[in-house]
Coordinates of C-alpha atoms and ligand atoms in Angstrom, one line a residue:
M65 CA 169.5 35.8 148.7
P66 CA 168.6 37.7 145.3
E67 CA 168.3 35.1 142.4
I68 CA 170.9 36.2 139.7
K69 CA 170.2 35.2 136.0
T70 CA 171.4 38.6 134.0
I71 CA 175.5 39.4 134.3
A72 CA 177.0 42.6 132.8
V73 CA 180.9 42.2 132.3
L74 CA 182.3 45.6 131.8
G75 CA 186.1 45.1 129.7
A76 CA 186.0 42.6 126.8
G77 CA 190.0 42.5 127.6
T78 CA 192.0 39.7 128.9
M79 CA 190.1 39.0 132.1
G80 CA 186.6 40.5 130.7
N81 CA 186.6 37.8 128.1
G82 CA 187.4 35.1 130.3
I83 CA 184.3 36.4 133.2
A84 CA 182.3 36.5 130.6
H85 CA 183.4 32.9 129.0
V86 CA 182.6 31.3 132.6
C87 CA 179.5 33.2 133.3
A88 CA 177.9 32.2 130.3
R89 CA 179.3 28.5 130.5
S90 CA 177.8 28.0 134.2
G91 CA 174.3 28.9 132.9
F92 CA 174.2 32.7 133.2
L93 CA 173.1 35.3 130.7
V94 CA 175.7 37.6 130.0
L95 CA 176.2 41.1 128.4
L96 CA 179.4 41.9 127.7
C97 CA 180.1 45.5 127.6
D98 CA 183.1 47.9 126.1
V99 CA 183.8 50.9 124.6
E100 CA 184.5 50.1 121.1
Q101 CA 183.3 47.6 118.8
G102 CA 186.7 46.1 118.1
F103 CA 187.4 45.7 121.6
L104 CA 184.0 43.2 120.9
N105 CA 185.3 41.9 118.8
R106 CA 188.4 40.8 119.7
G107 CA 187.1 39.4 123.6
L108 CA 184.6 37.7 121.3
A109 CA 187.3 35.8 118.9
A110 CA 189.0 34.8 122.6
I111 CA 185.9 33.0 124.5
E112 CA 185.5 31.5 120.7
K113 CA 188.7 30.0 121.0
N114 CA 188.8 29.2 124.7
L115 CA 185.4 27.4 123.9
A116 CA 186.6 24.9 121.2
R117 CA 189.7 24.5 123.1
E118 CA 187.6 23.1 126.0
V119 CA 185.8 20.8 123.8
A120 CA 189.2 19.5 122.3
K121 CA 189.8 18.3 126.1
E122 CA 186.8 16.9 126.3
K123 CA 186.0 19.3 129.3
I124 CA 182.7 20.3 128.1
T125 CA 180.1 19.1 124.5
P126 CA 180.4 21.1 121.9
Q127 CA 176.3 21.3 122.6
Q128 CA 177.6 23.1 125.8
A129 CA 179.8 25.2 123.9
Q130 CA 177.4 26.4 121.4
E131 CA 174.8 27.3 124.3
A132 CA 177.6 29.2 126.1
R133 CA 178.1 31.0 123.4
E134 CA 174.6 32.2 122.7
R135 CA 174.4 33.4 126.3
I136 CA 176.5 36.1 125.6
A137 CA 175.2 39.4 123.8
P138 CA 177.9 41.9 123.2
T139 CA 177.1 45.5 123.6
L140 CA 178.6 49.4 123.4
D141 CA 175.2 50.6 125.1
R142 CA 175.9 51.0 128.7
D143 CA 172.0 51.6 129.4
A144 CA 171.5 48.3 127.9
L145 CA 172.5 47.1 131.3
A146 CA 169.3 48.0 133.0
V147 CA 168.1 44.4 132.3
C148 CA 171.1 43.3 134.8
D149 CA 171.0 41.8 138.0
F150 CA 174.7 41.6 138.9
A151 CA 177.9 43.1 137.2
I152 CA 181.5 42.5 137.3
E153 CA 183.5 45.5 136.2
A154 CA 187.1 44.1 134.6
A155 CA 187.9 47.7 132.9
T156 CA 191.4 49.2 132.5
E157 CA 193.4 49.2 135.5
K158 CA 192.9 53.4 136.5
F159 CA 190.7 54.7 139.3
D160 CA 189.1 57.3 137.2
I161 CA 187.9 55.0 134.8
K162 CA 186.2 52.8 137.4
S163 CA 185.0 55.5 139.3
A164 CA 182.9 57.0 135.8
L165 CA 182.0 53.5 135.3
F166 CA 180.8 52.4 139.1
G167 CA 178.6 55.9 138.9
D168 CA 176.8 54.6 135.7
L169 CA 176.2 51.5 136.7
D170 CA 174.7 53.0 140.1
R171 CA 172.4 55.1 137.6
I172 CA 171.7 52.2 135.3
L173 CA 171.4 48.7 137.3
P174 CA 168.2 48.0 139.4
P175 CA 169.4 49.4 143.2
E176 CA 169.6 46.0 144.5
A177 CA 172.1 44.8 142.2
I178 CA 175.7 44.0 143.4
L179 CA 178.2 46.0 141.8
A180 CA 181.7 44.0 141.6
S181 CA 185.3 44.8 140.2
N182 CA 188.4 42.6 139.5
T183 CA 190.2 45.0 140.1
S184 CA 194.1 44.3 141.3
S185 CA 195.2 46.9 143.2
I186 CA 192.7 50.0 143.3
S187 CA 190.4 50.0 146.9
I188 CA 187.0 48.7 146.8
T189 CA 185.9 50.8 150.1
K190 CA 187.1 53.8 148.0
L191 CA 185.3 52.7 144.8
A192 CA 182.2 52.3 147.0
A193 CA 182.1 55.5 148.5
Q194 CA 181.7 57.2 145.4
I195 CA 178.3 55.7 144.6
S196 CA 174.8 55.5 146.3
R197 CA 174.9 51.7 147.3
P198 CA 178.4 51.1 149.2
A199 CA 177.1 48.2 150.9
Q200 CA 176.5 46.5 147.7
V201 CA 180.1 47.1 146.0
I202 CA 182.6 43.8 146.4
G203 CA 185.7 42.5 144.9
M204 CA 186.1 39.5 142.8
H205 CA 189.5 39.2 142.2
F206 CA 189.5 36.5 139.1
F207 CA 193.2 35.3 138.1
N208 CA 194.5 34.5 134.6
P209 CA 193.7 32.5 132.4
V210 CA 190.1 33.1 134.1
P211 CA 188.3 29.6 132.9
V212 CA 191.2 27.8 134.0
M213 CA 192.1 29.1 137.4
Q214 CA 190.4 28.1 140.5
L215 CA 191.0 31.0 142.6
V216 CA 188.5 34.1 143.1
E217 CA 189.6 36.6 146.1
V218 CA 186.5 37.9 147.4
I219 CA 187.1 41.6 149.0
R220 CA 185.3 42.8 151.5
G221 CA 185.3 46.8 151.3
M222 CA 184.5 48.3 154.8
Q223 CA 180.9 49.5 153.6
T224 CA 180.4 46.0 151.7
S225 CA 177.3 44.1 153.7
Q226 CA 177.2 40.2 155.0
S227 CA 174.5 39.8 152.5
T228 CA 176.5 40.8 149.8
F229 CA 179.4 39.2 150.6
D230 CA 177.2 35.8 151.0
T231 CA 175.8 35.9 147.3
V232 CA 179.4 36.5 145.9
Q233 CA 181.0 33.7 147.9
S234 CA 177.6 31.8 146.4
L235 CA 178.1 33.3 142.8
A236 CA 182.1 32.2 142.9
K237 CA 181.0 28.7 143.5
Q238 CA 177.9 28.8 140.7
L239 CA 181.0 29.7 138.6
G240 CA 183.1 27.1 139.2
K241 CA 185.5 28.6 141.2
T242 CA 186.8 28.5 144.9
P243 CA 186.0 31.7 147.0
V244 CA 188.9 33.0 149.3
E245 CA 187.8 35.7 151.5
V246 CA 189.9 39.0 151.7
N247 CA 189.9 42.2 153.4
D248 CA 190.6 45.5 151.4
A249 CA 194.3 46.3 151.7
A250 CA 196.6 47.5 149.3
G251 CA 197.9 44.1 147.3
F252 CA 195.3 42.2 148.8
V253 CA 196.7 38.5 149.6
S254 CA 197.9 37.5 146.3
N255 CA 200.0 40.5 144.8
R256 CA 200.8 41.5 148.5
V257 CA 202.4 38.2 148.9
L258 CA 203.6 37.2 145.0
M259 CA 205.0 40.8 144.4
P260 CA 207.5 41.3 146.9
L261 CA 208.7 37.8 146.1
I262 CA 209.4 38.6 142.8
N263 CA 210.7 41.7 143.9
E264 CA 213.3 39.9 146.6
A265 CA 214.5 37.9 143.3
I266 CA 214.9 40.5 140.9
F267 CA 217.6 42.2 143.9
A268 CA 219.2 38.9 144.0
V269 CA 219.6 39.1 140.0
M270 CA 220.8 42.3 140.4
E271 CA 223.4 41.8 143.2
G272 CA 224.9 38.8 141.1
V273 CA 223.7 36.2 143.6
A274 CA 222.4 33.8 141.1
T275 CA 221.4 33.7 137.4
P276 CA 217.4 34.3 136.3
E277 CA 217.6 30.9 135.2
A278 CA 219.2 29.7 138.4
I279 CA 216.7 31.7 140.8
D280 CA 213.8 30.0 139.0
Q281 CA 215.4 26.5 139.2
V282 CA 215.4 27.0 143.0
F283 CA 211.4 27.4 143.2
Q284 CA 210.5 24.7 140.5
L285 CA 212.7 22.1 142.0
G286 CA 212.8 23.3 145.8
M287 CA 209.1 24.6 146.0
A288 CA 207.7 22.9 143.8
H289 CA 206.1 25.9 141.5
P290 CA 205.0 25.4 138.5
M291 CA 207.4 28.3 137.1
G292 CA 209.7 30.2 139.0
P293 CA 209.4 34.0 139.9
L294 CA 211.0 35.5 137.1
T295 CA 209.3 33.6 134.1
L296 CA 206.4 34.7 136.0
A297 CA 207.2 38.3 136.1
D298 CA 208.1 38.0 132.2
F299 CA 204.6 36.4 131.7
I300 CA 202.7 38.8 133.7
G301 CA 204.5 42.3 132.4
L302 CA 207.2 43.7 133.9
D303 CA 205.4 46.9 134.0
V304 CA 202.5 45.5 135.9
C305 CA 204.6 44.0 138.5
L306 CA 206.5 47.7 138.8
D307 CA 202.7 49.5 139.4
I308 CA 202.0 46.9 141.7
M309 CA 204.9 47.5 143.7
R310 CA 204.3 51.3 143.7
V311 CA 200.5 50.6 145.1
L312 CA 202.2 48.7 148.2
V313 CA 204.7 51.2 149.1
E314 CA 201.8 54.1 148.5
G315 CA 199.0 51.9 150.1
T316 CA 201.3 50.6 153.2
G317 CA 203.6 54.0 153.5
D318 CA 206.3 50.9 154.4
P319 CA 209.9 51.7 152.5
K320 CA 209.9 47.3 152.7
Y321 CA 207.9 47.4 149.0
R322 CA 210.6 49.7 147.3
P323 CA 210.7 48.7 144.1
C324 CA 214.3 46.8 142.7
P325 CA 216.1 49.5 140.9
L326 CA 216.7 46.9 138.4
L327 CA 212.9 46.0 137.9
V328 CA 212.9 50.5 137.1
R329 CA 215.5 50.7 134.8
M330 CA 214.3 46.8 132.9
V331 CA 210.6 48.8 132.5
D332 CA 212.7 52.5 131.0
A333 CA 214.4 50.3 128.7
G334 CA 211.0 49.2 127.3
W335 CA 211.9 45.5 128.2
L336 CA 208.4 44.1 129.7
G337 CA 208.6 40.4 129.5
R338 CA 207.0 38.3 127.4
K339 CA 205.2 40.9 125.6
S340 CA 207.7 43.0 124.3
G341 CA 210.0 40.0 123.6
R342 CA 212.3 40.9 126.0
G343 CA 212.4 40.5 129.7
F344 CA 214.3 38.0 131.9
Y345 CA 214.2 35.9 129.1
S346 CA 214.2 36.4 125.3
Y347 CA 210.9 36.2 123.6
A348 CA 212.1 35.9 119.5
Ligands
NAD48 N1 195.5 40.5 133.3 C1 195.6 39.9 134.7 O1 196.3 39.0 134.6 C2 195.1 40.4 135.8 C3 194.6 39.8 136.7 C4 193.9 39.9 137.5 C5 192.7 41.0 137.8 N2 192.9 42.3 136.9 C6 192.4 43.0 136.6 O2 191.6 43.1 135.7 C7 191.0 44.3 135.2 C8 191.4 44.7 133.5 O3 192.4 43.9 133.2 P1 192.7 43.3 131.5 O4 194.1 42.3 131.4 O5 191.5 42.4 131.0 O6 192.8 44.7 130.6 P2 192.6 44.7 129.2 O7 193.4 45.8 129.2 O8 193.0 43.5 128.4 O9 191.3 45.0 128.9 C9 190.8 45.9 129.2 C10 189.3 46.7 128.8 O10 188.7 46.9 129.3 C11 188.0 48.1 128.1 N3 187.4 49.3 129.0 C12 187.9 50.6 129.1 N4 187.2 51.0 129.7 C13 185.9 50.8 129.8 C14 184.7 51.5 129.9 N5 184.5 52.5 130.7 N6 183.7 50.3 130.0 C15 183.8 49.1 129.1 N7 185.1 49.0 129.1 C16 186.0 49.3 128.8 C17 189.2 48.0 127.4 O11 188.5 49.0 125.9 C18 189.6 47.4 127.2 O12 189.2 45.9 126.2 C19 191.9 45.3 135.3 O13 191.1 45.9 136.8 C20 193.0 44.5 136.0 O14 193.9 45.0 137.0 C21 194.3 41.6 135.7

């Protein structure tokens, strides 16, 4: 199995800065790459805040936080990633952006390097088919907040080799995560099962079956979910939920994934959940 020392993380947003954080905390050198200095600065500030929180909770020592910080080098220069032996892409969820980025990574990184994507919905198989090393392309689907959540869905594309899969399983464990194997299909497992639940909860609101509060209580008190599906939908963003339902309909051709009309109307109204101040609940 090739030894991994330096990891390229593409995108310093919500997920990218979390991934850079856990990689650095686990002893890897990280090159964190974005398209604008402002995005890098914001990502580094988030890492700083999250490391400080871990120190305050005594999960790591101030010395370990300092060492993790020093292992992360921000860069705007994609060619600088030539020193990396592994890449995790966490850029904006658009096929054209990811496809162009994978083309560059394929050109820049050493031929044996594995290229992983943190995509929530784009086909790993299709991303892999665009480049010269499809056997070394794989999905590593982390969960938000990355430093806290235990799961990594490891997504095998059609062309992913066993050795790539084994390396990524082992890397996920070195990052302190639990990898779960999933094949490449629309929504993988997490969103394929979670989003229809959220969508059905929205149908229940639309049809007057119960209030959002009552629906959330059913799941918290009856199924021991830490938050109900509508609170969770507001947290994820209703626009993101709608996009994922559309990916499920398109990817499977199955009308059972039809987005609830109330979800569509709320997104049209700009009621996107927490981030817009209003969703199923108000966030003044
Ligand atoms: N937010 C979540 O809860 C979540 C969970 C799992 C997976 N994901 C996936 O992770 C990825 C990133 O999501 P996010 O929520 O962090 O988004 P985000 O918008 O917070 O961050 C995306 C970052 O990518 C940068 N970027 C865009 N093009 C780039 C390029 N060519 N090179 C380098 N950086 C580039 C943007 O400038 C931005 O800083 C998406 O694929 C998303 O589907 C998100």
